[in-house]
């Protein structure tokens, strides 16, 4: 039987206060640009793409941007690159939040933009729309459960380009392990989904 999808993950008041103090003033989109670091895990979009999206969201929708992520060297580099490239500078909290504070920031966000990663599912749990960026993994398997209509899906293109097969010829959910897969996602693809969502 259908039941309401409710996660009800508790967020302590101290974490909510930290999120309030760290978040931009006014409405914001939360970007978690990187997926987990593993061998041949090519799920990160370009810093240039994120910076152009940030500027579009601010110019056309009045949304500020907030960057989040872990404290790895790669994530720190991504944050610095995005910050340097964007005209409207995002608040960079990469490596500076706990998971519960991140959850509070996700809950407070207007929307979350990320590749196949934990913050996509945190957005689902908090009822925040999630704009997922998918090319190396299949969003039908790992996409944000309640925001599938907002996903940019270049997975079928990546399967054809880098595996030389049709999506229905491979195992369901098989990953495209090619470093250029996420480059199939164009800025215009993401802007179109952002505009439609907003």
C-alpha atoms as a printed R data frame, in Angstrom:
    type eleno elety resid chain resno      x      y       z
1   ATOM     1    CA   UNK     A     1  0.000  0.000   0.000
2   ATOM     2    CA   UNK     A     2  1.099  3.580  -0.661
3   ATOM     3    CA   UNK     A     3  2.308  5.363   2.442
4   ATOM     4    CA   UNK     A     4  3.599  8.920   2.847
5   ATOM     5    CA   UNK     A     5  7.343  9.131   2.280
6   ATOM     6    CA   UNK     A     6  8.697 10.727   5.433
7   ATOM     7    CA   UNK     A     7 12.229 10.459   6.762
8   ATOM     8    CA   UNK     A     8 12.007 12.819   9.745
9   ATOM     9    CA   UNK     A     9 15.762 12.870  10.348
10  ATOM    10    CA   UNK     A    10 16.290 14.848  13.549
11  ATOM    11    CA   UNK     A    11 18.364 18.034  13.289
12  ATOM    12    CA   UNK     A    12 19.571 19.437  16.627
13  ATOM    13    CA   UNK     A    13 18.859 23.117  17.237
14  ATOM    14    CA   UNK     A    14 22.594 23.887  17.430
15  ATOM    15    CA   UNK     A    15 22.996 22.620  13.848
16  ATOM    16    CA   UNK     A    16 20.036 24.682  12.694
17  ATOM    17    CA   UNK     A    17 21.628 27.763  14.275
18  ATOM    18    CA   UNK     A    18 24.946 27.030  12.561
19  ATOM    19    CA   UNK     A    19 23.137 26.686   9.232
20  ATOM    20    CA   UNK     A    20 21.343 29.988   9.826
21  ATOM    21    CA   UNK     A    21 24.652 31.730  10.563
22  ATOM    22    CA   UNK     A    22 26.487 30.219   7.574
23  ATOM    23    CA   UNK     A    23 23.807 30.461   4.891
24  ATOM    24    CA   UNK     A    24 23.630 33.430   2.510
25  ATOM    25    CA   UNK     A    25 21.091 36.126   3.301
26  ATOM    26    CA   UNK     A    26 18.038 35.507   1.140
27  ATOM    27    CA   UNK     A    27 17.102 32.498  -0.999
28  ATOM    28    CA   UNK     A    28 19.940 30.273  -2.183
29  ATOM    29    CA   UNK     A    29 20.748 27.212  -4.203
30  ATOM    30    CA   UNK     A    30 23.036 24.711  -2.551
31  ATOM    31    CA   UNK     A    31 25.671 23.142  -4.789
32  ATOM    32    CA   UNK     A    32 27.613 20.084  -3.720
33  ATOM    33    CA   UNK     A    33 29.920 19.818  -6.745
34  ATOM    34    CA   UNK     A    34 31.728 16.562  -6.028
35  ATOM    35    CA   UNK     A    35 30.774 12.959  -5.559
36  ATOM    36    CA   UNK     A    36 32.719 10.588  -3.314
37  ATOM    37    CA   UNK     A    37 36.334  9.961  -4.300
38  ATOM    38    CA   UNK     A    38 36.932  6.397  -5.461
39  ATOM    39    CA   UNK     A    39 38.942  4.840  -8.248
40  ATOM    40    CA   UNK     A    40 37.371  5.433 -11.681
41  ATOM    41    CA   UNK     A    41 34.429  7.280 -10.132
42  ATOM    42    CA   UNK     A    42 33.935  9.934 -12.800
43  ATOM    43    CA   UNK     A    43 30.807 11.720 -11.552
44  ATOM    44    CA   UNK     A    44 31.932 15.338 -11.141
45  ATOM    45    CA   UNK     A    45 30.798 18.076 -13.520
46  ATOM    46    CA   UNK     A    46 33.061 20.997 -14.459
47  ATOM    47    CA   UNK     A    47 33.880 23.961 -12.216
48  ATOM    48    CA   UNK     A    48 33.192 26.225 -15.199
49  ATOM    49    CA   UNK     A    49 29.717 24.735 -15.608
50  ATOM    50    CA   UNK     A    50 28.890 25.325 -11.955
51  ATOM    51    CA   UNK     A    51 30.176 28.907 -12.071
52  ATOM    52    CA   UNK     A    52 28.025 29.720 -15.110
53  ATOM    53    CA   UNK     A    53 25.006 28.162 -13.419
54  ATOM    54    CA   UNK     A    54 25.633 30.265 -10.289
55  ATOM    55    CA   UNK     A    55 25.727 33.470 -12.341
56  ATOM    56    CA   UNK     A    56 22.565 32.521 -14.251
57  ATOM    57    CA   UNK     A    57 20.692 31.673 -11.034
58  ATOM    58    CA   UNK     A    58 21.617 35.022  -9.520
59  ATOM    59    CA   UNK     A    59 20.933 37.159 -12.615
60  ATOM    60    CA   UNK     A    60 17.630 35.505 -13.582
61  ATOM    61    CA   UNK     A    61 16.215 34.252 -10.275
62  ATOM    62    CA   UNK     A    62 17.892 36.292  -7.527
63  ATOM    63    CA   UNK     A    63 19.355 33.154  -5.946
64  ATOM    64    CA   UNK     A    64 22.658 33.249  -4.100
65  ATOM    65    CA   UNK     A    65 24.848 30.134  -4.150
66  ATOM    66    CA   UNK     A    66 26.297 28.035  -1.364
67  ATOM    67    CA   UNK     A    67 29.018 25.431  -1.970
68  ATOM    68    CA   UNK     A    68 29.283 22.386   0.283
69  ATOM    69    CA   UNK     A    69 31.337 19.228   0.371
70  ATOM    70    CA   UNK     A    70 34.012 17.308   2.209
71  ATOM    71    CA   UNK     A    71 37.490 18.410   3.174
72  ATOM    72    CA   UNK     A    72 39.447 16.510   0.511
73  ATOM    73    CA   UNK     A    73 42.033 18.276  -1.616
74  ATOM    74    CA   UNK     A    74 39.945 17.699  -4.759
75  ATOM    75    CA   UNK     A    75 36.838 19.261  -3.221
76  ATOM    76    CA   UNK     A    76 38.820 22.234  -1.921
77  ATOM    77    CA   UNK     A    77 40.240 22.760  -5.424
78  ATOM    78    CA   UNK     A    78 36.757 22.579  -6.962
79  ATOM    79    CA   UNK     A    79 35.464 25.153  -4.504
80  ATOM    80    CA   UNK     A    80 38.359 27.518  -5.206
81  ATOM    81    CA   UNK     A    81 37.928 27.159  -8.982
82  ATOM    82    CA   UNK     A    82 34.179 27.738  -8.879
83  ATOM    83    CA   UNK     A    83 34.653 30.757  -6.625
84  ATOM    84    CA   UNK     A    84 37.320 32.204  -8.943
85  ATOM    85    CA   UNK     A    85 35.240 31.697 -12.105
86  ATOM    86    CA   UNK     A    86 31.857 32.923 -10.852
87  ATOM    87    CA   UNK     A    87 31.053 36.618 -11.170
88  ATOM    88    CA   UNK     A    88 28.574 36.378  -8.304
89  ATOM    89    CA   UNK     A    89 30.753 34.794  -5.628
90  ATOM    90    CA   UNK     A    90 29.235 31.819  -3.777
91  ATOM    91    CA   UNK     A    91 29.553 31.236  -0.059
92  ATOM    92    CA   UNK     A    92 32.131 28.445   0.152
93  ATOM    93    CA   UNK     A    93 31.501 26.032   3.038
94  ATOM    94    CA   UNK     A    94 33.381 23.098   1.516
95  ATOM    95    CA   UNK     A    95 34.957 21.172   4.397
96  ATOM    96    CA   UNK     A    96 33.324 23.440   7.000
97  ATOM    97    CA   UNK     A    97 30.081 21.707   8.024
98  ATOM    98    CA   UNK     A    98 29.034 18.630   9.921
99  ATOM    99    CA   UNK     A    99 26.534 16.268   8.295
100 ATOM   100    CA   UNK     A   100 23.689 17.543  10.493
101 ATOM   101    CA   UNK     A   101 24.508 21.182   9.679
102 ATOM   102    CA   UNK     A   102 24.662 20.223   6.005
103 ATOM   103    CA   UNK     A   103 21.227 18.606   6.352
104 ATOM   104    CA   UNK     A   104 19.883 21.830   7.892
105 ATOM   105    CA   UNK     A   105 21.396 23.840   5.013
106 ATOM   106    CA   UNK     A   106 19.861 21.438   2.479
107 ATOM   107    CA   UNK     A   107 16.467 21.747   4.165
108 ATOM   108    CA   UNK     A   108 16.675 25.566   4.077
109 ATOM   109    CA   UNK     A   109 17.839 25.728   0.419
110 ATOM   110    CA   UNK     A   110 15.579 26.667  -2.485
111 ATOM   111    CA   UNK     A   111 17.054 23.682  -4.354
112 ATOM   112    CA   UNK     A   112 20.113 21.419  -4.394
113 ATOM   113    CA   UNK     A   113 22.341 20.897  -7.452
114 ATOM   114    CA   UNK     A   114 24.769 17.971  -7.366
115 ATOM   115    CA   UNK     A   115 25.997 14.910  -9.215
116 ATOM   116    CA   UNK     A   116 25.100 11.397  -8.067
117 ATOM   117    CA   UNK     A   117 25.941 11.857  -4.376
118 ATOM   118    CA   UNK     A   118 24.619 11.937  -0.822
119 ATOM   119    CA   UNK     A   119 23.259 15.508  -0.899
120 ATOM   120    CA   UNK     A   120 20.831 14.462  -3.666
121 ATOM   121    CA   UNK     A   121 19.223 12.036  -1.234
122 ATOM   122    CA   UNK     A   122 19.453 14.463   1.695
123 ATOM   123    CA   UNK     A   123 17.379 16.851  -0.429
124 ATOM   124    CA   UNK     A   124 14.802 14.113  -0.983
125 ATOM   125    CA   UNK     A   125 14.648 13.444   2.762
126 ATOM   126    CA   UNK     A   126 14.060 17.127   3.563
127 ATOM   127    CA   UNK     A   127 11.588 17.808   0.750
128 ATOM   128    CA   UNK     A   128 13.962 20.142  -1.097
129 ATOM   129    CA   UNK     A   129 13.923 19.892  -4.914
130 ATOM   130    CA   UNK     A   130 17.070 18.222  -6.280
131 ATOM   131    CA   UNK     A   131 18.534 18.992  -9.686
132 ATOM   132    CA   UNK     A   132 20.734 15.965 -10.343
133 ATOM   133    CA   UNK     A   133 23.557 15.820 -12.886
134 ATOM   134    CA   UNK     A   134 23.847 12.316 -14.331
135 ATOM   135    CA   UNK     A   135 25.997 10.896 -17.119
136 ATOM   136    CA   UNK     A   136 28.243  8.226 -15.612
137 ATOM   137    CA   UNK     A   137 25.485  6.634 -13.519
138 ATOM   138    CA   UNK     A   138 21.882  5.766 -14.295
139 ATOM   139    CA   UNK     A   139 19.391  8.133 -12.617
140 ATOM   140    CA   UNK     A   140 16.717  5.437 -12.907
141 ATOM   141    CA   UNK     A   141 18.771  3.517 -10.371
142 ATOM   142    CA   UNK     A   142 20.437  6.189  -8.225
143 ATOM   143    CA   UNK     A   143 18.610  9.443  -8.993
144 ATOM   144    CA   UNK     A   144 16.866 11.664  -6.415
145 ATOM   145    CA   UNK     A   145 13.715  9.704  -5.662
146 ATOM   146    CA   UNK     A   146 11.206 12.573  -5.607
147 ATOM   147    CA   UNK     A   147 12.932 14.883  -8.108
148 ATOM   148    CA   UNK     A   148 13.444 12.671 -11.138
149 ATOM   149    CA   UNK     A   149 11.749 15.263 -13.363
150 ATOM   150    CA   UNK     A   150 14.563 17.747 -12.595
151 ATOM   151    CA   UNK     A   151 17.451 15.424 -13.481
152 ATOM   152    CA   UNK     A   152 19.780 16.226 -16.376
153 ATOM   153    CA   UNK     A   153 20.189 12.745 -17.848
154 ATOM   154    CA   UNK     A   154 23.067 12.199 -20.272
155 ATOM   155    CA   UNK     A   155 23.582  8.597 -19.185
156 ATOM   156    CA   UNK     A   156 22.156  7.096 -22.419
157 ATOM   157    CA   UNK     A   157 24.493  9.345 -24.447
158 ATOM   158    CA   UNK     A   158 27.467  8.295 -22.314
159 ATOM   159    CA   UNK     A   159 26.642  4.604 -22.763
160 ATOM   160    CA   UNK     A   160 26.530  5.058 -26.540
161 ATOM   161    CA   UNK     A   161 29.659  7.236 -26.711
162 ATOM   162    CA   UNK     A   162 31.948  5.375 -24.310
163 ATOM   163    CA   UNK     A   163 30.595  1.832 -24.092
164 ATOM   164    CA   UNK     A   164 29.488  1.644 -27.749
165 ATOM   165    CA   UNK     A   165 26.222 -0.017 -26.760
166 ATOM   166    CA   UNK     A   166 22.585  0.921 -26.337
167 ATOM   167    CA   UNK     A   167 21.375  1.444 -22.750
168 ATOM   168    CA   UNK     A   168 19.038 -1.564 -23.025
169 ATOM   169    CA   UNK     A   169 22.009 -3.784 -23.993
170 ATOM   170    CA   UNK     A   170 23.884 -3.353 -20.716
171 ATOM   171    CA   UNK     A   171 23.207 -4.419 -17.147
172 ATOM   172    CA   UNK     A   172 20.715 -2.074 -15.476
173 ATOM   173    CA   UNK     A   173 22.601  0.537 -13.492
174 ATOM   174    CA   UNK     A   174 26.030 -0.237 -14.954
175 ATOM   175    CA   UNK     A   175 28.361  2.755 -14.621
176 ATOM   176    CA   UNK     A   176 30.123  4.521 -17.457
177 ATOM   177    CA   UNK     A   177 33.729  4.608 -16.257
178 ATOM   178    CA   UNK     A   178 35.080  7.264 -18.602
179 ATOM   179    CA   UNK     A   179 36.630 10.576 -17.467
180 ATOM   180    CA   UNK     A   180 34.784 12.557 -20.155
181 ATOM   181    CA   UNK     A   181 31.281 11.243 -19.442
182 ATOM   182    CA   UNK     A   182 30.141 14.236 -17.380
183 ATOM   183    CA   UNK     A   183 31.378 16.617 -20.106
184 ATOM   184    CA   UNK     A   184 28.326 15.488 -22.091
185 ATOM   185    CA   UNK     A   185 26.242 17.651 -19.741
186 ATOM   186    CA   UNK     A   186 25.992 21.132 -21.255
187 ATOM   187    CA   UNK     A   187 25.406 24.299 -19.259
188 ATOM   188    CA   UNK     A   188 22.254 24.881 -21.315
189 ATOM   189    CA   UNK     A   189 20.905 21.486 -20.170
190 ATOM   190    CA   UNK     A   190 21.277 22.460 -16.525
191 ATOM   191    CA   UNK     A   191 19.988 26.007 -17.008
192 ATOM   192    CA   UNK     A   192 16.887 24.638 -18.758
193 ATOM   193    CA   UNK     A   193 16.087 22.330 -15.823
194 ATOM   194    CA   UNK     A   194 16.806 25.102 -13.296
195 ATOM   195    CA   UNK     A   195 14.491 27.519 -15.089
196 ATOM   196    CA   UNK     A   196 11.766 24.884 -15.383
197 ATOM   197    CA   UNK     A   197 12.057 24.005 -11.692
198 ATOM   198    CA   UNK     A   198 11.921 27.629 -10.585
